[in-house]
Short mmCIF file of C-alpha atoms and ligand atoms in Angstrom, two decimals:
data_model
loop_
_atom_site.label_atom_id
_atom_site.label_comp_id
_atom_site.label_asym_id
_atom_site.label_seq_id
_atom_site.Cartn_x
_atom_site.Cartn_y
_atom_site.Cartn_z
CA UNK G 720 102.61 75.91 78.11
CA UNK G 721 101.44 77.77 81.33
CA UNK G 722 97.71 77.90 81.39
CA UNK G 723 97.78 81.21 83.05
CA UNK G 724 99.76 82.83 79.85
CA UNK G 725 97.79 80.78 77.48
CA UNK G 726 94.84 81.86 75.41
CA UNK G 727 92.09 79.10 76.02
CA UNK G 728 88.45 80.67 76.24
CA UNK G 729 86.59 77.99 77.77
CA UNK G 730 82.83 78.29 77.88
CA UNK G 731 81.17 77.32 80.92
CA UNK G 732 77.86 76.38 79.16
CA UNK G 733 77.11 74.38 76.05
CA UNK G 734 76.60 76.48 73.22
CA UNK G 735 73.14 76.41 71.70
CA UNK G 736 73.83 76.63 68.30
CA UNK G 737 75.88 73.33 68.22
CA UNK G 738 73.94 70.29 67.16
CA UNK G 739 76.52 67.60 67.10
CA UNK G 740 79.00 66.73 69.84
CA UNK G 741 82.19 67.66 68.20
CA UNK G 742 80.89 71.27 67.60
CA UNK G 743 79.90 71.84 70.78
CA UNK G 744 83.10 70.34 72.23
CA UNK G 745 85.19 72.49 69.84
CA UNK G 746 83.35 75.78 70.96
CA UNK G 747 83.29 74.72 74.62
CA UNK G 748 86.99 74.22 74.75
CA UNK G 749 87.88 77.51 72.67
CA UNK G 750 89.46 75.69 69.76
CA UNK G 751 87.41 77.61 67.07
CA UNK G 752 85.54 80.65 66.86
CA UNK G 753 82.84 81.53 63.93
CA UNK G 754 83.52 84.56 62.19
CA UNK G 755 80.68 84.71 59.90
CA UNK G 756 78.59 82.17 58.61
CA UNK G 757 80.78 78.95 57.78
CA UNK G 758 83.85 80.92 58.51
CA UNK G 759 86.17 80.21 61.32
CA UNK G 760 89.23 81.30 63.33
CA UNK G 761 91.26 78.46 64.84
CA UNK G 762 92.35 79.60 68.40
CA UNK G 763 95.46 78.22 69.97
CA UNK G 764 94.13 74.97 71.39
CA UNK G 765 92.66 74.09 67.75
CA UNK G 766 95.54 75.33 65.91
CA UNK G 767 97.69 72.77 67.84
CA UNK G 768 95.67 70.08 66.87
CA UNK G 769 95.34 71.05 63.37
CA UNK G 770 98.91 71.31 62.81
CA UNK G 771 99.56 67.96 64.18
CA UNK G 772 97.05 66.45 61.68
CA UNK G 773 98.44 68.18 58.84
CA UNK G 774 102.03 67.16 59.95
CA UNK G 775 100.86 63.63 59.71
CA UNK G 776 99.27 64.05 56.22
CA UNK G 777 102.22 65.69 55.09
CA UNK G 778 104.47 62.93 56.03
CA UNK G 779 102.54 60.18 54.36
CA UNK G 780 101.93 62.33 51.47
CA UNK G 781 106.11 62.48 51.09
CA UNK G 782 106.42 58.71 51.92
CA UNK G 783 104.32 57.84 48.98
CA UNK G 784 106.36 60.42 46.68
CA UNK G 785 104.03 63.49 46.55
CA UNK G 786 105.82 66.84 46.47
CA UNK G 787 104.86 69.90 48.52
CA UNK G 788 104.08 73.20 46.99
CA UNK G 789 102.09 75.85 47.88
CA UNK G 790 99.40 77.73 45.24
CA UNK G 791 97.34 80.68 46.02
CA UNK G 792 93.68 80.88 47.22
CA UNK G 793 92.80 83.62 44.63
CA UNK G 794 92.59 82.51 40.96
CA UNK G 795 92.18 84.16 37.77
CA UNK G 796 88.82 83.14 35.84
CA UNK G 797 90.66 82.60 32.58
CA UNK G 798 92.24 79.16 33.55
CA UNK G 799 88.53 77.93 34.38
CA UNK G 800 87.07 79.26 31.31
CA UNK G 801 89.79 77.25 29.27
CA UNK G 802 88.68 73.87 31.30
CA UNK G 803 85.10 75.13 30.93
CA UNK G 804 84.38 74.86 34.49
CA UNK G 805 83.69 78.66 35.22
CA UNK G 806 80.29 78.14 33.83
CA UNK G 807 79.69 74.63 35.08
CA UNK G 808 80.54 75.23 38.80
CA UNK G 809 77.61 77.17 39.84
CA UNK G 810 76.74 78.91 43.05
CA UNK G 811 79.37 77.24 45.35
CA UNK G 812 82.14 79.36 43.66
CA UNK G 813 82.98 82.51 45.21
CA UNK G 814 83.29 85.01 42.06
CA UNK G 815 85.29 88.20 42.59
CA UNK G 816 86.26 91.21 40.62
CA UNK G 817 89.49 92.86 41.06
CA UNK G 818 90.22 96.91 40.54
CA UNK G 819 90.73 96.40 36.76
CA UNK G 820 87.26 94.69 36.65
CA UNK G 821 88.89 91.36 36.03
CA UNK G 822 87.04 88.17 37.18
CA UNK G 823 88.59 86.08 39.94
CA UNK G 824 87.62 83.50 42.20
CA UNK G 825 88.42 81.97 45.55
CA UNK G 826 89.66 78.55 44.62
CA UNK G 827 87.22 75.71 45.56
CA UNK G 828 89.83 73.40 44.20
CA UNK G 829 93.14 73.49 42.00
CA UNK G 830 92.94 71.07 39.01
CA UNK G 831 92.98 74.18 36.54
CA UNK G 832 96.08 75.71 38.11
CA UNK G 833 97.90 72.78 38.66
CA UNK G 834 97.66 71.68 35.09
CA UNK G 835 98.66 75.34 34.03
CA UNK G 836 102.13 74.78 36.44
CA UNK G 837 102.39 71.53 34.75
CA UNK G 838 101.99 72.40 31.03
CA UNK G 839 104.21 75.27 31.27
CA UNK G 840 107.39 73.26 32.46
CA UNK G 841 106.93 69.61 32.03
CA UNK G 842 107.96 68.42 28.37
CA UNK G 843 108.82 64.82 28.51
CA UNK G 844 107.82 61.50 30.02
CA UNK G 845 111.06 61.38 31.86
CA UNK G 846 109.80 63.89 34.34
CA UNK G 847 106.82 61.46 35.15
CA UNK G 848 105.21 60.30 37.52
CA UNK G 849 104.77 63.39 39.22
CA UNK G 850 102.73 64.11 42.17
CA UNK G 851 102.55 67.76 43.52
CA UNK G 852 100.16 68.67 46.56
CA UNK G 853 99.29 71.52 48.59
CA UNK G 854 97.67 72.06 52.29
CA UNK G 855 95.53 75.23 51.24
CA UNK G 856 92.54 77.04 52.30
CA UNK G 857 89.62 76.52 49.87
CA UNK G 858 86.11 78.58 49.43
CA UNK G 859 83.00 76.63 48.86
CA UNK G 860 79.95 78.71 49.35
CA UNK G 861 77.87 75.78 50.68
CA UNK G 862 74.27 75.95 50.66
CA UNK G 863 74.10 74.61 54.06
CA UNK G 864 77.32 75.16 56.16
CA UNK G 865 76.61 73.32 59.70
CA UNK G 866 78.34 71.52 62.40
CA UNK G 867 81.00 73.81 62.63
CA UNK G 868 84.39 73.09 60.81
CA UNK G 869 82.81 69.67 59.55
CA UNK G 870 81.04 71.64 56.71
CA UNK G 871 82.11 75.03 56.52
CA UNK G 872 82.49 77.62 53.60
CA UNK G 873 86.31 78.22 54.14
CA UNK G 874 88.09 74.99 54.88
CA UNK G 875 91.21 73.63 54.58
CA UNK G 876 91.91 71.03 51.87
CA UNK G 877 95.20 68.67 51.33
CA UNK G 878 94.83 68.50 47.48
CA UNK G 879 97.16 66.39 45.68
CA UNK G 880 97.41 66.17 41.69
CA UNK G 881 99.25 63.09 39.74
CA UNK G 882 100.52 63.15 36.47
CA UNK G 883 101.22 59.97 34.24
CA UNK G 884 102.03 58.98 30.55
CA UNK G 885 99.64 55.96 30.63
CA UNK G 886 96.37 55.07 32.14
CA UNK G 887 98.17 52.08 33.64
CA UNK G 888 100.75 54.51 35.25
CA UNK G 889 98.21 56.77 36.44
CA UNK G 890 96.60 53.68 38.33
CA UNK G 891 99.60 53.16 40.12
CA UNK G 892 99.83 56.60 41.26
CA UNK G 893 96.23 56.17 42.39
CA UNK G 894 97.15 53.24 44.39
CA UNK G 895 99.96 55.25 46.14
CA UNK G 896 97.67 57.80 47.41
CA UNK G 897 94.90 55.08 48.22
CA UNK G 898 97.52 53.38 50.44
CA UNK G 899 98.65 56.70 52.02
CA UNK G 900 95.21 57.54 53.02
CA UNK G 901 94.88 54.09 54.75
CA UNK G 902 97.95 54.90 56.69
CA UNK G 903 97.17 58.61 57.41
CA UNK G 904 93.65 58.13 58.92
CA UNK G 905 95.06 55.15 61.09
CA UNK G 906 97.96 57.68 62.22
CA UNK G 907 94.90 59.76 63.10
CA UNK G 908 93.22 57.20 65.16
CA UNK G 909 90.53 56.51 62.75
CA UNK G 910 89.26 53.55 60.61
CA UNK G 911 88.34 55.00 57.39
CA UNK G 912 86.58 52.67 54.72
CA UNK G 913 87.15 53.10 51.21
CA UNK G 914 83.94 53.08 49.12
CA UNK G 915 83.31 53.47 45.51
CA UNK G 916 81.99 56.79 44.74
CA UNK G 917 80.41 59.05 42.41
CA UNK G 918 82.61 61.27 40.66
CA UNK G 919 80.66 64.60 40.73
CA UNK G 920 81.65 67.93 39.03
CA UNK G 921 85.36 66.79 39.03
CA UNK G 922 84.34 64.12 36.60
CA UNK G 923 86.19 60.63 35.89
CA UNK G 924 85.66 56.97 36.24
CA UNK G 925 87.71 55.58 39.17
CA UNK G 926 86.92 57.04 42.51
CA UNK G 927 86.72 56.15 46.17
CA UNK G 928 85.85 58.30 49.02
CA UNK G 929 87.29 57.43 52.67
CA UNK G 930 84.12 57.26 55.26
CA UNK G 931 84.37 57.17 58.84
CA UNK G 932 81.38 55.56 60.51
CA UNK G 933 79.60 57.84 62.97
CA UNK G 934 76.14 58.55 63.65
CA UNK G 935 76.14 62.06 63.04
CA UNK G 936 77.58 61.82 59.65
CA UNK G 937 75.70 63.03 56.52
CA UNK G 938 76.45 60.28 54.07
CA UNK G 939 74.40 56.93 53.99
CA UNK G 940 76.63 54.16 53.80
CA UNK G 941 76.61 50.38 53.30
CA UNK G 942 79.38 47.96 53.69
CA UNK G 943 80.53 44.55 54.93
CA UNK G 944 81.82 44.39 58.54
CA UNK G 945 85.26 42.79 57.76
CA UNK G 946 86.76 46.04 57.38
CA UNK G 947 87.27 46.27 61.10
CA UNK G 948 89.73 43.57 60.87
CA UNK G 949 91.66 44.52 57.55
CA UNK G 950 95.52 45.45 58.06
CA UNK G 951 96.83 48.94 57.68
CA UNK G 952 99.68 48.98 55.19
CA UNK G 953 103.16 49.16 56.88
CA UNK G 954 105.33 51.95 57.21
CA UNK G 955 107.88 50.24 55.22
CA UNK G 956 105.64 49.55 52.35
CA UNK G 957 107.17 49.60 48.89
CA UNK G 958 105.52 52.42 47.06
CA UNK G 959 107.39 51.47 43.72
CA UNK G 960 106.15 48.07 43.83
CA UNK G 961 103.12 48.09 41.08
CA UNK G 962 102.08 44.39 42.05
CA UNK G 963 102.44 45.26 45.87
CA UNK G 964 100.44 48.28 45.96
CA UNK G 965 97.70 46.70 43.51
CA UNK G 966 97.38 43.77 45.97
CA UNK G 967 96.49 45.95 48.74
CA UNK G 968 93.90 47.91 46.80
CA UNK G 969 92.58 44.61 45.57
CA UNK G 970 92.24 43.45 49.50
CA UNK G 971 90.61 46.68 50.39
CA UNK G 972 88.01 46.74 47.72
CA UNK G 973 87.29 42.97 47.93
CA UNK G 974 84.33 43.37 49.65
CA UNK G 975 81.17 45.35 49.47
CA UNK G 976 81.30 49.19 50.41
CA UNK G 977 79.41 52.03 48.99
CA UNK G 978 77.59 55.44 49.57
CA UNK G 979 74.07 55.96 48.86
CA UNK G 980 74.58 57.27 45.49
CA UNK G 981 76.57 54.14 44.30
CA UNK G 982 74.77 51.58 46.55
CA UNK G 983 73.53 48.39 44.80
CA UNK G 984 70.90 47.16 47.02
CA UNK G 985 70.90 43.42 45.49
CA UNK G 986 74.38 43.12 46.13
CA UNK G 987 74.34 44.27 49.30
CA UNK G 988 71.38 42.07 50.35
CA UNK G 989 73.49 39.00 49.31
CA UNK G 990 75.75 39.42 52.19
CA UNK G 991 74.78 37.58 55.17
CA UNK G 992 72.56 39.35 57.70
CA UNK G 993 75.16 39.53 60.50
CA UNK G 994 78.01 40.52 58.26
CA UNK G 995 76.59 43.84 56.81
CA UNK G 996 76.47 47.05 58.23
CA UNK G 997 74.40 49.84 57.10
CA UNK G 998 75.31 52.89 59.00
CA UNK G 999 76.03 56.84 58.68
CA UNK G 1000 79.48 58.14 57.91
CA UNK G 1001 81.57 61.21 57.77
CA UNK G 1002 83.59 61.64 54.33
CA UNK G 1003 87.10 62.66 55.20
CA UNK G 1004 88.87 62.06 51.93
CA UNK G 1005 88.20 61.53 48.38
CA UNK G 1006 90.31 60.32 45.42
CA UNK G 1007 89.79 60.31 41.69
CA UNK G 1008 91.41 59.28 38.50
CA UNK G 1009 90.06 61.28 35.54
CA UNK G 1010 92.36 60.64 32.79
CA UNK G 1011 92.67 63.38 30.16
CA UNK G 1012 89.60 65.53 31.26
CA UNK G 1013 91.55 68.59 32.31
CA UNK G 1014 94.68 67.95 30.08
CA UNK G 1015 92.77 67.85 26.65
CA UNK G 1016 91.17 71.20 26.99
CA UNK G 1017 94.18 72.91 28.68
CA UNK G 1018 96.95 71.07 26.31
CA UNK G 1019 99.04 69.17 29.14
CA UNK G 1020 101.10 67.09 26.78
CA UNK G 1021 104.55 65.22 27.47
CA UNK G 1022 106.77 63.72 24.52
CA UNK G 1023 106.66 59.98 25.05
CA UNK G 1024 109.33 57.34 24.33
CA UNK G 1025 107.79 56.96 20.93
CA UNK G 1026 109.04 60.66 20.33
CA UNK G 1027 105.05 61.51 19.83
CA UNK G 1028 103.11 63.94 22.12
CA UNK G 1029 100.87 62.53 24.71
CA UNK G 1030 97.84 64.01 26.67
CA UNK G 1031 98.78 63.27 30.51
CA UNK G 1032 96.56 61.05 32.55
CA UNK G 1033 95.84 62.63 35.78
CA UNK G 1034 94.13 62.10 39.27
CA UNK G 1035 93.37 64.48 42.22
CA UNK G 1036 93.10 63.38 45.90
CA UNK G 1037 91.65 65.57 48.74
CA UNK G 1038 91.52 65.35 52.43
CA UNK G 1039 89.82 67.72 54.66
CA UNK G 1040 92.07 68.23 57.80
CA UNK G 1041 89.34 70.91 59.03
CA UNK G 1042 86.83 68.29 58.64
CA UNK G 1043 89.15 65.64 60.48
CA UNK G 1044 89.70 67.34 63.67
CA UNK G 1045 85.80 67.41 64.46
CA UNK G 1046 85.61 64.08 63.03
CA UNK G 1047 88.25 62.52 65.43
CA UNK G 1048 86.34 63.99 68.21
CA UNK G 1049 82.95 62.38 66.96
CA UNK G 1050 85.01 59.24 67.05
CA UNK G 1051 86.35 59.71 70.48
CA UNK G 1052 84.83 61.33 73.31
CA UNK G 1053 82.92 60.81 76.38
CA UNK G 1054 80.59 62.69 78.86
CA UNK G 1055 83.41 64.63 80.23
CA UNK G 1056 84.72 66.13 77.05
CA UNK G 1057 87.38 65.11 74.23
CA UNK G 1058 89.61 62.06 74.24
CA UNK G 1059 92.43 62.88 71.96
CA UNK G 1060 94.43 60.18 70.38
CA UNK G 1061 98.11 60.80 71.39
CA UNK G 1062 99.17 61.58 67.54
CA UNK G 1063 97.42 64.72 67.62
CA UNK G 1064 96.61 65.69 71.08
CA UNK G 1065 97.30 69.62 71.74
CA UNK G 1066 99.65 68.75 74.52
CA UNK G 1067 100.93 65.21 75.70
CA UNK G 1068 100.39 65.90 79.29
CA UNK G 1069 98.95 68.30 81.43
CA UNK G 1070 100.45 69.15 84.97
CA UNK G 1071 97.88 70.17 87.63
CA UNK G 1072 98.85 71.89 90.71
CA UNK G 1073 96.22 71.25 93.05
CA UNK G 1074 97.43 74.06 95.34
CA UNK G 1075 99.13 76.80 93.45
CA UNK G 1076 100.88 79.14 95.99
CA UNK G 1077 101.55 76.35 98.13
CA UNK G 1078 105.62 76.04 97.81
CA UNK G 1079 105.99 72.27 97.68
CA UNK G 1080 103.12 71.93 95.10
CA UNK G 1081 104.66 74.90 92.92
CA UNK G 1082 108.30 73.53 93.22
CA UNK G 1083 107.33 69.93 92.40
CA UNK G 1084 105.22 71.27 89.20
CA UNK G 1085 107.94 73.59 87.99
CA UNK G 1086 110.35 70.60 88.16
CA UNK G 1087 107.77 68.30 86.24
CA UNK G 1088 107.18 70.81 83.90
CA UNK G 1089 110.70 71.41 83.22
CA UNK G 1090 111.91 68.06 82.91
CA UNK G 1091 109.02 67.01 80.48
CA UNK G 1092 109.73 70.06 78.31
CA UNK G 1093 113.46 69.70 78.22
CA UNK G 1094 112.52 65.98 77.06
CA UNK G 1095 110.72 67.41 73.91
CA UNK G 1096 107.12 67.00 75.17
CA UNK G 1097 104.31 69.29 74.59
CA UNK G 1098 103.19 70.09 78.34
CA UNK G 1099 100.43 72.26 79.77
CA UNK G 1100 101.08 73.41 83.22
CA UNK G 1101 97.77 74.41 84.81
CA UNK G 1102 99.37 76.84 87.42
CA UNK G 1103 96.16 79.08 87.76
CA UNK G 1104 94.48 79.38 91.23
CA UNK G 1105 91.17 77.92 90.31
CA UNK G 1106 89.72 75.03 92.40
CA UNK G 1107 91.26 71.58 92.01
CA UNK G 1108 87.71 70.43 90.85
CA UNK G 1109 87.57 73.09 88.04
CA UNK G 1110 91.06 72.04 87.01
CA UNK G 1111 90.32 68.21 86.63
CA UNK G 1112 87.21 69.27 84.71
CA UNK G 1113 88.97 71.29 82.34
CA UNK G 1114 91.57 68.63 81.96
CA UNK G 1115 89.12 66.26 81.02
CA UNK G 1116 87.30 68.59 78.92
CA UNK G 1117 90.25 69.48 76.44
CA UNK G 1118 91.32 65.77 76.34
CA UNK G 1119 95.01 65.68 77.08
CA UNK G 1120 96.04 61.87 77.09
CA UNK G 1121 98.01 62.05 80.44
CA UNK G 1122 97.31 64.25 83.88
CA UNK G 1123 99.95 64.43 86.19
CA UNK G 1124 98.37 65.68 89.48
CA UNK G 1125 100.33 67.44 92.17
CA UNK G 1126 98.37 67.74 95.61
CA UNK G 1127 99.92 68.74 98.88
CA UNK G 1128 99.62 65.32 100.59
CA UNK G 1129 101.05 63.37 97.67
CA UNK G 1130 103.63 65.84 97.06
CA UNK G 1131 104.64 65.70 100.92
CA UNK G 1132 105.46 62.11 100.32
CA UNK G 1133 107.39 62.85 97.25
CA UNK G 1134 104.95 61.59 94.98
CA UNK G 1135 102.52 62.60 92.25
CA UNK G 1136 99.67 60.84 90.81
CA UNK G 1137 99.07 60.05 87.09
CA UNK G 1138 95.94 59.79 85.46
CA UNK G 1139 95.11 58.38 81.98
CA UNK G 1140 92.45 60.46 80.39
CA UNK G 1141 91.26 57.59 78.29
CA UNK G 1142 90.94 54.69 80.84
CA UNK G 1143 90.44 56.80 83.96
CA UNK G 1144 93.06 54.75 85.32
CA UNK G 1145 95.21 56.23 88.13
CA UNK G 1146 98.72 55.35 89.75
CA UNK G 1147 100.78 56.76 92.31
CA UNK G 1148 104.47 57.20 91.38
CA UNK G 1149 107.57 59.18 92.90
CA UNK G 1150 108.24 62.27 91.06
CA UNK G 1151 111.39 60.48 89.65
CA UNK G 1152 109.50 57.69 88.23
CA UNK G 1153 106.87 59.83 87.06
CA UNK G 1154 109.16 61.74 84.85
CA UNK G 1155 110.86 58.53 83.80
CA UNK G 1156 107.87 57.14 82.57
CA UNK G 1157 106.52 60.13 80.73
CA UNK G 1158 109.63 60.60 79.11
CA UNK G 1159 110.41 57.00 78.16
P1 ATP O 2015 81.04 66.84 50.35
O1 ATP O 2015 80.37 65.59 49.72
O2 ATP O 2015 81.21 66.58 51.79
O3 ATP O 2015 80.60 68.12 50.03
P2 ATP O 2015 83.16 66.70 48.12
O4 ATP O 2015 82.97 65.75 47.76
O5 ATP O 2015 82.44 68.16 47.92
O6 ATP O 2015 82.54 66.75 49.80
P3 ATP O 2015 85.73 67.05 47.73
O7 ATP O 2015 85.62 67.89 46.44
O8 ATP O 2015 86.01 65.31 47.18
O9 ATP O 2015 84.60 67.02 48.65
O10 ATP O 2015 86.63 67.26 48.45
C1 ATP O 2015 87.86 66.94 49.26
C2 ATP O 2015 87.75 66.93 50.68
O11 ATP O 2015 87.72 68.00 51.27
C3 ATP O 2015 86.58 65.92 51.30
O12 ATP O 2015 86.89 64.68 51.61
C4 ATP O 2015 86.37 66.78 52.76
O13 ATP O 2015 87.20 65.99 53.73
C5 ATP O 2015 86.86 68.08 52.60
N1 ATP O 2015 85.68 68.90 52.32
C6 ATP O 2015 85.02 69.23 51.10
N2 ATP O 2015 84.04 70.07 51.44
C7 ATP O 2015 84.14 70.70 52.94
C8 ATP O 2015 83.58 71.66 53.35
N3 ATP O 2015 82.62 72.35 53.05
N4 ATP O 2015 83.87 71.74 54.80
C9 ATP O 2015 84.94 71.26 55.27
N5 ATP O 2015 85.71 69.99 54.69
C10 ATP O 2015 85.36 69.67 53.15
MG1 MG O 2016 80.70 69.32 48.70
#
């Protein structure tokens, strides 16, 4: 992408309305724009990051055996009347009437709809286990939307729903998502801690929130420090091994971790002074096992091996991609701007032409830009005629992991400079060597 042709409306000043660093940086870099309270457009730079986050979520869901579909944002109130939640949900639900005066709603979640899809076609235990997910917009009329897309009214959620014949099978499905979540957050460059959680209006009795520690987090959390050293389950984890997944779950839930709603002060105080952590955190994911809470009122049954009808045991599993993007920034930035983990960076590298219009600089940059693109890299080429200082500041601000700097003196010697955004380390290489290094 040539910066001169890109759409990246950078703000010169810090926006006044932003209270936390991620919100400030997302506005300054032109990643998002508020359209009305708690409702955002994702501009091209932000969209690139969001897409990369979604791709990682998708890969790990698929690896764990979940299957993607897509359900609509608008739902008929009827299904929610069946489950009893149409009345219970309260003011967070946006209720709409269509031209025939039928009650509709903008989905805040999809348990009812997925249960309806399930009951309409699955009749036998032989089709189980089944886990279906989508990545779709939700609407919740939050009383206090704030911090940009961290807590918005319209937001993206990956929501998965599992169906099993028995409670024991459902716990295995739960463990699959537990492990998929550990892997997902790790690949996003985050250390998320699973904490026992309250089940809220969704109901049920087996639930964990995945929390990232950050001073600006809205949740108060208490945990043992040892989480920092726990190993993330490997890519070749066998998701069909009931014992194997249970062992990972047991390990990750063996030490104390709870949000304020579930906090047990006595248990926490029994941890040694230097071993405990009381901090603030951001909830980035939430998983529930809720048994037959929806299958019962909505009549979702399958025939078991005994020939009898059984209500299915369900769970639901949410991750918030539009909250994860600011959460990653909260965890990874410095005074100059964002520092993207390579896995979600909007570009792999930025080529900075320090003297656009200078023939040697231009041709070197064109060569670098073409070579990196041909190697399948996402490259931003700053071909604008801004001053070099402005270009460096922009590159630091938007947090692309590697900067390839082409200035007249280096170029005359057949060289360019590489700068690592995170460490600030610089090295001078021949153009050839730079291309080899970046495409290795
Ligand atoms: P919170 O306590 O933060 O309101 P929740 O418990 O209501 O979250 P869930 O219903 O468990 O959230 O939703 C699953 C995930 O969706 C959350 O872990 C979070 O990542 C995301 N999410 C929920 N509400 C919002 C929101 N208003 N804006 C952005 N992301 C959200
Ligand atoms: Mg909420």
